[in-house]
XYZ file of C-alpha atoms in Angstrom:
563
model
C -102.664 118.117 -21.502
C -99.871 120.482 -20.864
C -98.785 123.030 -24.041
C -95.887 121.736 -25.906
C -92.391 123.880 -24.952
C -91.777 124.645 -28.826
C -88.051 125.629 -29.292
C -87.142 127.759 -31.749
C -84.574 125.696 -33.548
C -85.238 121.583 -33.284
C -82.827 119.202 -32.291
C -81.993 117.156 -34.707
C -83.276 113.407 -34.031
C -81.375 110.790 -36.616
C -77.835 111.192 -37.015
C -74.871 109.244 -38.945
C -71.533 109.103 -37.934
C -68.656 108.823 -40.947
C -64.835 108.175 -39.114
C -62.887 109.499 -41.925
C -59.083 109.094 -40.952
C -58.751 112.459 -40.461
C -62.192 113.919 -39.108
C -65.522 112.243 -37.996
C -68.686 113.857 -39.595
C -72.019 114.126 -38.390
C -75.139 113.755 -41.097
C -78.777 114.580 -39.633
C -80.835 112.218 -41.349
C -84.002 112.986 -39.753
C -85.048 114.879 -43.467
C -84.341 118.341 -41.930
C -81.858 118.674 -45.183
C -79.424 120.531 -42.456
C -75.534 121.049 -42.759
C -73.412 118.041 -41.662
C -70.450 118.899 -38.759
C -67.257 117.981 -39.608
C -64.712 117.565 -35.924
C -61.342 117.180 -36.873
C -59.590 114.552 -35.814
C -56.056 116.716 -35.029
C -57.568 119.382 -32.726
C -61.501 118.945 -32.094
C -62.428 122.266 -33.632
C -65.414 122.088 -35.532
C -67.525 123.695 -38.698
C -70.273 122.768 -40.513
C -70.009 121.835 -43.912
C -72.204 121.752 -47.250
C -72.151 117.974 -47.585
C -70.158 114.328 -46.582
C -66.711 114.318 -47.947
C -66.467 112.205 -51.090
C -64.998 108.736 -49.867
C -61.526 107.212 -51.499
C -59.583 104.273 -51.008
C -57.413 106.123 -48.742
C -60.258 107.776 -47.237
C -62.247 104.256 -46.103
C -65.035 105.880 -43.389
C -66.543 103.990 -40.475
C -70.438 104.325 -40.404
C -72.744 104.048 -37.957
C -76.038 105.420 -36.595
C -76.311 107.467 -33.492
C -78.525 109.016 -31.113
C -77.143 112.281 -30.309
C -74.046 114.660 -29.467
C -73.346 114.649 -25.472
C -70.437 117.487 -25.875
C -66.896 117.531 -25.956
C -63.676 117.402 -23.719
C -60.393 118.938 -23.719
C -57.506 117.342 -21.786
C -53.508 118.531 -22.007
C -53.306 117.758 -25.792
C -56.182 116.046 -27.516
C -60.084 116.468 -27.488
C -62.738 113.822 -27.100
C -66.127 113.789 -28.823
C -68.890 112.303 -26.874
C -72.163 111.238 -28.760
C -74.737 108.651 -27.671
C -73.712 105.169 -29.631
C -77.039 103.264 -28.310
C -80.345 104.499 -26.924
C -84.073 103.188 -25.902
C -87.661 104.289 -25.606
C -88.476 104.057 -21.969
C -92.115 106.106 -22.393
C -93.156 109.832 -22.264
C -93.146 112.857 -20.250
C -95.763 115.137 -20.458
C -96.537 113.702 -24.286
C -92.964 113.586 -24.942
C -90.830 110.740 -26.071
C -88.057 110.116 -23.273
C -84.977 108.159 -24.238
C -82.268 106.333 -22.152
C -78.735 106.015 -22.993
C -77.729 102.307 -23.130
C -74.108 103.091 -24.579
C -71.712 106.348 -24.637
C -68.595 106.375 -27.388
C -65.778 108.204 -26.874
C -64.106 109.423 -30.016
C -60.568 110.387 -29.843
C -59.112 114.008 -31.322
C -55.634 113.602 -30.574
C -53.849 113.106 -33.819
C -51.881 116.513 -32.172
C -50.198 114.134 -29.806
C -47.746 112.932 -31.553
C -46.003 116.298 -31.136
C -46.287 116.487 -27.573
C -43.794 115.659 -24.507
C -43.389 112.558 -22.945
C -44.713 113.621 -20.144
C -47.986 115.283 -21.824
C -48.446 111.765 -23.315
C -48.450 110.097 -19.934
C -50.860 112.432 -18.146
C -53.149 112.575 -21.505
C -52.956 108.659 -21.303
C -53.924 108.775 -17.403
C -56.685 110.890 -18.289
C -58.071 109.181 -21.068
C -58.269 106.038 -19.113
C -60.750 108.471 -17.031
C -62.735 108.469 -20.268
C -63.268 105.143 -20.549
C -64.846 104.864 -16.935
C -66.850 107.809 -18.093
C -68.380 105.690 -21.182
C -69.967 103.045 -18.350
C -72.001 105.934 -16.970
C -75.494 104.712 -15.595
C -78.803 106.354 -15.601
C -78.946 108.992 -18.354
C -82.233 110.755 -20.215
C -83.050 113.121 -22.678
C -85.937 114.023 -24.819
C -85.308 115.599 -28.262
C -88.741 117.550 -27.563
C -88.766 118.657 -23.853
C -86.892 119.773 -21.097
C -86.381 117.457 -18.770
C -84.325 119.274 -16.208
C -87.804 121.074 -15.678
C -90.411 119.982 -13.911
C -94.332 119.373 -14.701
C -94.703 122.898 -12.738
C -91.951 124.817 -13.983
C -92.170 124.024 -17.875
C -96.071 125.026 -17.269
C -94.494 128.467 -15.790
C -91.846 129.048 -18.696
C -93.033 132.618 -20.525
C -93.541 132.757 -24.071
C -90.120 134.101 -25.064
C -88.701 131.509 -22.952
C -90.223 128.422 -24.587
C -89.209 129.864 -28.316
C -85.546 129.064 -26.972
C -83.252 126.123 -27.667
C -83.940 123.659 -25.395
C -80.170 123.722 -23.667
C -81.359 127.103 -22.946
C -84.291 126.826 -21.595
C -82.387 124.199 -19.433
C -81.753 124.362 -15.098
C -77.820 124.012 -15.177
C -78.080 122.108 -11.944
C -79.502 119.088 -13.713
C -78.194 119.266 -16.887
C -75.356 116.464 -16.861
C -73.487 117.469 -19.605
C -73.229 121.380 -19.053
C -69.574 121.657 -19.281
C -69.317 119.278 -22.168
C -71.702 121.229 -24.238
C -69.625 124.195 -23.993
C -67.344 124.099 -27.129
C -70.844 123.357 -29.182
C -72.564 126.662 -27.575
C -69.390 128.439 -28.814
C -69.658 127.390 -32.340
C -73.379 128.282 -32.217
C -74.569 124.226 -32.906
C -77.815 124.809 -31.033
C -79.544 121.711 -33.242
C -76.758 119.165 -31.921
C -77.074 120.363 -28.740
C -78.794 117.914 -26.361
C -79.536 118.112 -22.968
C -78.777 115.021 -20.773
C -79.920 114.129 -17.482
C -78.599 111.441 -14.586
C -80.912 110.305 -12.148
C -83.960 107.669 -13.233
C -86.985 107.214 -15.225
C -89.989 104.510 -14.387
C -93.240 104.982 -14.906
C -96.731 102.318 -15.172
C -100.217 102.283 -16.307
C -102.871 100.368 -14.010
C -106.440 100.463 -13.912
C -108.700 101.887 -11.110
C -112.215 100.736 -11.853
C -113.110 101.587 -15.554
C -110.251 104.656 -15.567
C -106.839 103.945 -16.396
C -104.313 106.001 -14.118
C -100.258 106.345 -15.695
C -97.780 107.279 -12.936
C -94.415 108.599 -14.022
C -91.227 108.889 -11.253
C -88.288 110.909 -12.519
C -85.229 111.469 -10.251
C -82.870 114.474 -11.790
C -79.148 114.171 -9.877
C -77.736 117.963 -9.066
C -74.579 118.197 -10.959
C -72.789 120.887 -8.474
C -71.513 118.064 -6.161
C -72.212 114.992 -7.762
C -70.049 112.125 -7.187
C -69.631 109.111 -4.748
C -70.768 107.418 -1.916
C -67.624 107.981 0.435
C -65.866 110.735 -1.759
C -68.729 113.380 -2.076
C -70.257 113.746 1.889
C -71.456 117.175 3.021
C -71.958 120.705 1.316
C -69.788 122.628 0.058
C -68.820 125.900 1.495
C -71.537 127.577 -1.016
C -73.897 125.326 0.379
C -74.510 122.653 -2.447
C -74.922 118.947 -1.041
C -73.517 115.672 -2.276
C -76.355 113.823 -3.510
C -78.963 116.186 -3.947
C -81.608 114.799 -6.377
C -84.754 116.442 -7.370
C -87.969 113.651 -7.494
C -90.911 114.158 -9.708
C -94.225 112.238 -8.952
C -96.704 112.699 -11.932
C -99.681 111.358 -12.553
C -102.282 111.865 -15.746
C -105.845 110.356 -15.345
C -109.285 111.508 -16.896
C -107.319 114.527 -18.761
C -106.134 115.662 -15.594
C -101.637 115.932 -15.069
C -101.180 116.267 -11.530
C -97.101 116.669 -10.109
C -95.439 116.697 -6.836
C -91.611 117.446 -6.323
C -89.774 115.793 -3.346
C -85.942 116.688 -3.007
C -83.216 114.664 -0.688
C -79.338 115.444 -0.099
C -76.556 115.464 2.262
C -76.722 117.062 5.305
C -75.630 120.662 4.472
C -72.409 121.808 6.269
C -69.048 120.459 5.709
C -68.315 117.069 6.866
C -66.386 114.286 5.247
C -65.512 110.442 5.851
C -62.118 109.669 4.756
C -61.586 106.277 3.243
C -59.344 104.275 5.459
C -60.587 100.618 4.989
C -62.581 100.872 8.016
C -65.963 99.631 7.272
C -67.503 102.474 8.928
C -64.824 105.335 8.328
C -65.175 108.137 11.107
C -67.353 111.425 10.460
C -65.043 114.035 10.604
C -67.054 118.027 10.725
C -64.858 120.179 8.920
C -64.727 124.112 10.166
C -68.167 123.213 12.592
C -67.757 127.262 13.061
C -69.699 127.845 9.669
C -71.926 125.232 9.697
C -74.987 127.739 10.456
C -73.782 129.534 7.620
C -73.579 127.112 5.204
C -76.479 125.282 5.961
C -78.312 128.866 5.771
C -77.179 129.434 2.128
C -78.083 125.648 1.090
C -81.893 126.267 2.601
C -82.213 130.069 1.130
C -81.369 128.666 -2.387
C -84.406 125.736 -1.749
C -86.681 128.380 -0.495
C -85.319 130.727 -3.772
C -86.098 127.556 -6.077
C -89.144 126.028 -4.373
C -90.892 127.628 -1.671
C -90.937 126.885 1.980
C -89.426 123.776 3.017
C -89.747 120.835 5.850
C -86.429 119.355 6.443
C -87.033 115.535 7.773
C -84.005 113.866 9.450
C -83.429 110.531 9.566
C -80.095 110.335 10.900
C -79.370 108.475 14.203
C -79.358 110.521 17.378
C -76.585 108.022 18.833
C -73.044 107.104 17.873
C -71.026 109.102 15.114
C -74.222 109.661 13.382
C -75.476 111.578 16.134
C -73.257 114.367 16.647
C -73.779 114.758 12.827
C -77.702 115.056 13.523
C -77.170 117.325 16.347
C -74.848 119.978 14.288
C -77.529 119.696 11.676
C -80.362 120.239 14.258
C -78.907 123.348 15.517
C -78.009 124.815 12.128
C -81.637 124.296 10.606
C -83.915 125.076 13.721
C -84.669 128.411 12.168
C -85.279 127.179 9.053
C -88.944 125.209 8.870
C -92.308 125.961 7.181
C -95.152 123.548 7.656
C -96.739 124.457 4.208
C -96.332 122.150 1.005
C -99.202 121.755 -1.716
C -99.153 120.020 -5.326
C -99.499 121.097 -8.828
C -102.679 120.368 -10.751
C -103.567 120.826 -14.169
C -107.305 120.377 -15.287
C -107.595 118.589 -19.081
C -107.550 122.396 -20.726
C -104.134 122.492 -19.408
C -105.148 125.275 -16.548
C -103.130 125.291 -13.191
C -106.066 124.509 -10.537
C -103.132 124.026 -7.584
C -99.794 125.216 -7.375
C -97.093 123.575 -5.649
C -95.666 126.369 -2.966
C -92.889 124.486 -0.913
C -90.708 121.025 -0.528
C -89.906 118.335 1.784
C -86.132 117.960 1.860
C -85.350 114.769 3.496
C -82.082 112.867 4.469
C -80.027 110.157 6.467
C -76.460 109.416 5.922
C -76.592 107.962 2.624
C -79.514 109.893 1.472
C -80.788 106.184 -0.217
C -81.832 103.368 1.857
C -84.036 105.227 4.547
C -84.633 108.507 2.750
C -85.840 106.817 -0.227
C -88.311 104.503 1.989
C -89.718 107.970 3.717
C -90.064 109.529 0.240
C -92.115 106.579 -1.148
C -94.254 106.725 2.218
C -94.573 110.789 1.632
C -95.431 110.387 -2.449
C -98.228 107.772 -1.437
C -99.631 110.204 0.993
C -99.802 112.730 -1.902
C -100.966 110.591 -4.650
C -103.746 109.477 -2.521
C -104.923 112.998 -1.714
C -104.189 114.038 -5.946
C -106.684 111.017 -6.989
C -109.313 112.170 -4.091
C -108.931 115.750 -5.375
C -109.879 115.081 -8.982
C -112.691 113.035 -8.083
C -110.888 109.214 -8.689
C -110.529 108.197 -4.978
C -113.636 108.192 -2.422
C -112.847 109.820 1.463
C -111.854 106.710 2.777
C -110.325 105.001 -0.469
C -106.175 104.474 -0.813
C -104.017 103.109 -2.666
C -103.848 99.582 -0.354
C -107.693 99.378 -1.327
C -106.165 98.262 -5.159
C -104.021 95.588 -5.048
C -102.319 95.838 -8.926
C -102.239 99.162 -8.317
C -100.562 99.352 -4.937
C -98.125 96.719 -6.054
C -97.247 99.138 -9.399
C -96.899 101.554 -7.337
C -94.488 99.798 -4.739
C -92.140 98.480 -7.408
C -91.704 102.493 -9.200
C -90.591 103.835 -5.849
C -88.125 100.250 -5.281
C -86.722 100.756 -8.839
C -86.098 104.309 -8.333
C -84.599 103.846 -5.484
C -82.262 101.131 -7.126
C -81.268 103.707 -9.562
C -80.075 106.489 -7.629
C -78.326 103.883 -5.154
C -76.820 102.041 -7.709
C -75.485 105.595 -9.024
C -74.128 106.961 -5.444
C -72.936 103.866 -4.135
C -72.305 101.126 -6.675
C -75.170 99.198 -5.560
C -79.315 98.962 -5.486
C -80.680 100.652 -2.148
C -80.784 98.646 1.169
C -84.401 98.141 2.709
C -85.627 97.536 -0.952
C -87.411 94.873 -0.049
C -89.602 97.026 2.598
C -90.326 99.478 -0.139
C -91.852 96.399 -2.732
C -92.959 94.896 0.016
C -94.434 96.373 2.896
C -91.809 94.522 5.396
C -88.985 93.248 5.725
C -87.841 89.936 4.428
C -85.150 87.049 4.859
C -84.344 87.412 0.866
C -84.177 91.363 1.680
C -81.572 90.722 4.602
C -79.487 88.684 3.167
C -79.177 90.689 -0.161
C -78.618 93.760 1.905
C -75.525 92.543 3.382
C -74.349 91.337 0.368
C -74.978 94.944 -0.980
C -73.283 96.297 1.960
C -69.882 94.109 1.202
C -70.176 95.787 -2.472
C -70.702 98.791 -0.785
C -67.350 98.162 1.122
C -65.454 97.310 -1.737
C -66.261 100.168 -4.217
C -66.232 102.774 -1.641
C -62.924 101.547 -0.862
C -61.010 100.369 -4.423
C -63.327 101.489 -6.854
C -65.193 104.826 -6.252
C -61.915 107.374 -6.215
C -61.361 106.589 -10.040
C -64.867 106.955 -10.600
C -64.928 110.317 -9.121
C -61.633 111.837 -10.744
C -64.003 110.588 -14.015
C -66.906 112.489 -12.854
C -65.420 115.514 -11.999
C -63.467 115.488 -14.786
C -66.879 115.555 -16.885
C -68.725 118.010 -14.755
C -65.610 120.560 -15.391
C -65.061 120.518 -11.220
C -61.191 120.268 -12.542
C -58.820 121.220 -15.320
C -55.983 118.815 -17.201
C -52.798 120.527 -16.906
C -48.883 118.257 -16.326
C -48.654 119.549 -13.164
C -44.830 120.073 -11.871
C -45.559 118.862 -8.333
C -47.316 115.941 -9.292
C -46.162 112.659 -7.943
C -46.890 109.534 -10.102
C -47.655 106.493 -8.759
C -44.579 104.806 -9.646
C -42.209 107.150 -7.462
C -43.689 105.610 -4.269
C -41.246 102.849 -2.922
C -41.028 100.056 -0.770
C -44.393 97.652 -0.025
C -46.350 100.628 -1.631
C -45.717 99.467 -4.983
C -46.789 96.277 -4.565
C -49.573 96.757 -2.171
C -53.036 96.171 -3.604
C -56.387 94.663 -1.931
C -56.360 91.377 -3.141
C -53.480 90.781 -1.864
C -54.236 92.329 1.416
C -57.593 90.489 1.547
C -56.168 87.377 0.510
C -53.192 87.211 3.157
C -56.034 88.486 5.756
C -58.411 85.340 4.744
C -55.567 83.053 4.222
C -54.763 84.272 8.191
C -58.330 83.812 9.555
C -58.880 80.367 7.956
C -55.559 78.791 9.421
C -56.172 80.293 13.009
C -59.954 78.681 12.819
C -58.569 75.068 12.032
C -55.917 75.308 14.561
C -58.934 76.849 17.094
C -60.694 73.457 15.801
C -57.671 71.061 16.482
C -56.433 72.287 20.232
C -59.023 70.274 21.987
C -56.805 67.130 20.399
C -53.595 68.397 20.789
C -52.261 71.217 22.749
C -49.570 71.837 20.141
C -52.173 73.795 17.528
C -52.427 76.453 20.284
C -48.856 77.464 19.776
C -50.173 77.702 15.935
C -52.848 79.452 16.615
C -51.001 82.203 18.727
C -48.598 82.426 15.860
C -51.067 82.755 12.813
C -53.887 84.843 14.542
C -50.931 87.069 15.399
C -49.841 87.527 11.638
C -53.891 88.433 11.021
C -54.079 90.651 13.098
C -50.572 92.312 12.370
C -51.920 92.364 8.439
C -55.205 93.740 9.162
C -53.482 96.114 11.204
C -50.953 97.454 8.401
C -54.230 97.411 5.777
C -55.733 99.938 8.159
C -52.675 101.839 9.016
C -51.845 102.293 5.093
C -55.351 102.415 4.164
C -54.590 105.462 1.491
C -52.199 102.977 -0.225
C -54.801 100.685 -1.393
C -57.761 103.171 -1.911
C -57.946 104.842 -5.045
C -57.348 108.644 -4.794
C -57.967 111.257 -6.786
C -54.495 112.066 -7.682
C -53.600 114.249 -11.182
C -56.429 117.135 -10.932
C -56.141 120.300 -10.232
C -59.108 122.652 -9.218
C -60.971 124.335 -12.149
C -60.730 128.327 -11.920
């Protein structure tokens, strides 16, 4: 079994939370006998204090348990603490309880307000609403004993002085969620509250191959450095960081043996973009095709820097929209391909028998439905030659030759592809039903064009205030009442009453009185004059929707880039 990454300082693991009027305080109660942290209420600053405040009957506290300190925000007046209000056991990495965050809690610092401008009130109020979309964020981890930004390989590698460090230090910023958030902590030198959080997913399973038991553990970790949406976060950017880059670890321990294999996926990697226009399919759009080579040359020399030689797999289409995106990408990688990737093993002293020396990088548009069936097809090819390699599997044996097992293993890769879908795009992946089962299915179909209508909407109504919240907890922009902003209200005319539900509404309302006048002209010519007159008021509707499509979308609209 692999050494435990000791830490200098321990994170604290059982907290209480006392809302005093005027501060919240924060008791470890995990027996470490530690100083409690007292965040005021007025400004967010923060000290650590000898005990909990004595309480009054003017000074009636709130109690309740929690899991953890996620960081803290600033916007233009107040400050929001973020600590984890609800968390579950989901199993262990590397010997290591893993948690999952069920529920976030904002906690206001904005008594200062009341001092501020009207018009500092009204962005702080637009931004705070941010917050609460924030709280409803899916898919995060963390461990109060390991790092789980590192992988199997990688915490194996850390030197001595290394693993003596907090753990937020020992950390990879690109997967550590809440690296901006954790900021004001580091500066008031809280290392034991500090607690790194990671999006992306965790499943694992335990089956039985003859008399040995075998546990498989999947763990996706989401790059933070362009993390956002499905429609609003496309490309690289120019220093050659992808949209939907996600790091997936395949680990297996059997007969005292940890073996680990590291898959990554992500956007193709120059700039391109689809703006949202209500189309169903928006046009791809290359933006400054001139530097593509060059940004696509920085993206692959920081995956060589991080993980060795790399085969790039493309699954776009070579037709259509989709091809001229494959062909850029074709020309701007051709230099860049290895045909070397191996797998770390451990042997049950802990000892690294095989090292892991490169990556396959694979994509399609989405980088979900398609990539993740090619990853599960690539991790089953590994796993199978892992189990023959530590003696478990015969030549000819695989996975298909146990049917619990294969099945398990079927339903990890589905679920994890679920997770990072649902995370990207506001739904579980498409061709999930190929992944759990082998082929697809009439069930599968159907729910995949359900998912695809989601898809639609989100993408569309949903997604753009979900990414001003995102970036606005990555740190990718600043709060400041900006003198050139436009609020939503000074817009005139149709604009302020446009909204998709009524556009969608009018459209349907269209469609279905054309169809029953298409149904009633065989009896009476008169319905055709109907039908010329309402499919012309569709089609003048859907035609304004798509015109105006910016109107009803939600845009990112109050940020201003972070320097």
């Amino acid at each position: 079994m692999m050494e435990r990454a000791e830490s200098g300082q321990k994170l604290y693991t059982r907290m209480r939370l006392w809302e005093f009027p005027d501060e919240y305080v924060i008791e470890p109660t995990d027996g470490s006998s530690s100083s409690p942290l007292a965040v005021s209420r007025v400004d967010g600053s923060m000290k650590l204090i000898d005990g909990v405040p004595e309480c009054s009957a003017l000074r009636v506290p709130k109690i309740k348990t929690i899991f953890g300190v996620v960081g803290m925000l600033k916007l233009v007046a107040g400050s929001y603490l973020v600590v984890i209000s609800e968390g579950e056991s989901v199993g262990s990495y590397l010997g290591h309880p893993i948690f999952k965050i069920s529920s976030l809690k904002i906690l206001p610092c904005d008594h200062s307000l009341k001092d501020s401008s009207v018009e500092q009130k009204k962005v702080e109020t637009e931004f705070s609403g941010l917050l609460r979309v924030a709280e409803r964020t899916s898919g995060l981890y963390f461990s109060y004993h390991t790092n789980l930004t590192l992988s199997a390989q990688r915490l194996h590698d850390l030197g001595d002085e290394s693993k003596l460090l907090p753990l937020w230090r020992q950390a990879e910023p690109r997967f550590l969620w809440n690296n901006y958030m954790l900021e004001a902590l580091i500066d008031n030198k809280l290392d034991p509250y500090l607690l790194p959080v990671v999006q992306g997913s965790f499943q694992n399973f335990q089956a039985a191959i003859g008399k040995d038991i075998v546990e498989v553990t999947l763990i996706a970790r989401r790059c933070t450095r362009r993390n956002g949406t499905r429609m609003w976060r496309r490309g690289a950017d120019p220093d050659g960081y992808v949209a939907n880059f996600v790091e997936s670890e395949q680990i297996v321990h059997m007969n005292g043996f940890t073996t680990s294999f590291v898959q990554v996926r992500g956007s193709m990697p120059f700039i391109w973009e689809q703006i949202v226009d209500l189309t169903y399919k928006p046009k791809f759009e290359i933006v400054k095709p001139e530097d593509a080579s060059q940004v696509a040359e920085r993206h692959f020399l920081d995956l060589r820097k991080k993980y060795g030689a790399v085969i790039a797999v493309d699954l776009v289409n070579e037709h259509g929209g989709e091809g001229r995106l494959s062909e850029k990408f074709a020309k701007a990688t051709q230099h860049i391909i290895s045909d070397d990737v191996r797998y770390l093993l451990l042997n049950e002293k802990g000892e690294k028998i095989k090292e892991q020396i490169g990556v396959v990088r694979t994509n399609c548009i989405d980088c979900l439905d398609r990539t993740n069936v090619t990853q599960s097809m690539i991790g089953r090819r590994m796993l199978e030659i892992q189990l023959r390699r530590i003696g478990v599997f015969s030549a000819e044996e695989t996975i298909s030759s146990h049917p619990n097992f294969d099945d398990s293993f079927k339903i990890l890769w589905a679920n994890h592809g679920d997770d990072i879908s649902i995370q990207y795009s506001g739904t579980p992946a498409l061709k999930g039903d190929f992944v759990r089962c082998g082929q697809r299915t009439a069930q599968g179909i159907l729910k995949d064009g359900w998912n695809a209508l989601a898809r639609y909407y989100f993408n569309n109504f949903s997604d753009g205030v979900k990414q001003d919240a995102i970036d606005l907890l990555h740190g990718h922009y600043i709060v400041s009442v900006n003198r050139d902003m436009t609020p939503p209200s000074q817009t005139g005319g149709l604009e302020n009453i446009a909204s998709f539900p009524l556009a969608l509404s009018l459209v349907m309302t269209g469609f279905f009185l054309s169809m029953m006048s298409l149904c009633r002209v065989p009896y009476d010519l008169r319905h055709l004059f109907f039908l010329l007159i309402w499919a012309s008021l569709t089609a003048a509707i859907a035609a304004f929707v798509k015109a105006n499509g910016r109107i009803f979308c939600n845009r990112p609209r109050l940020h201003k880039p972070r320097r």
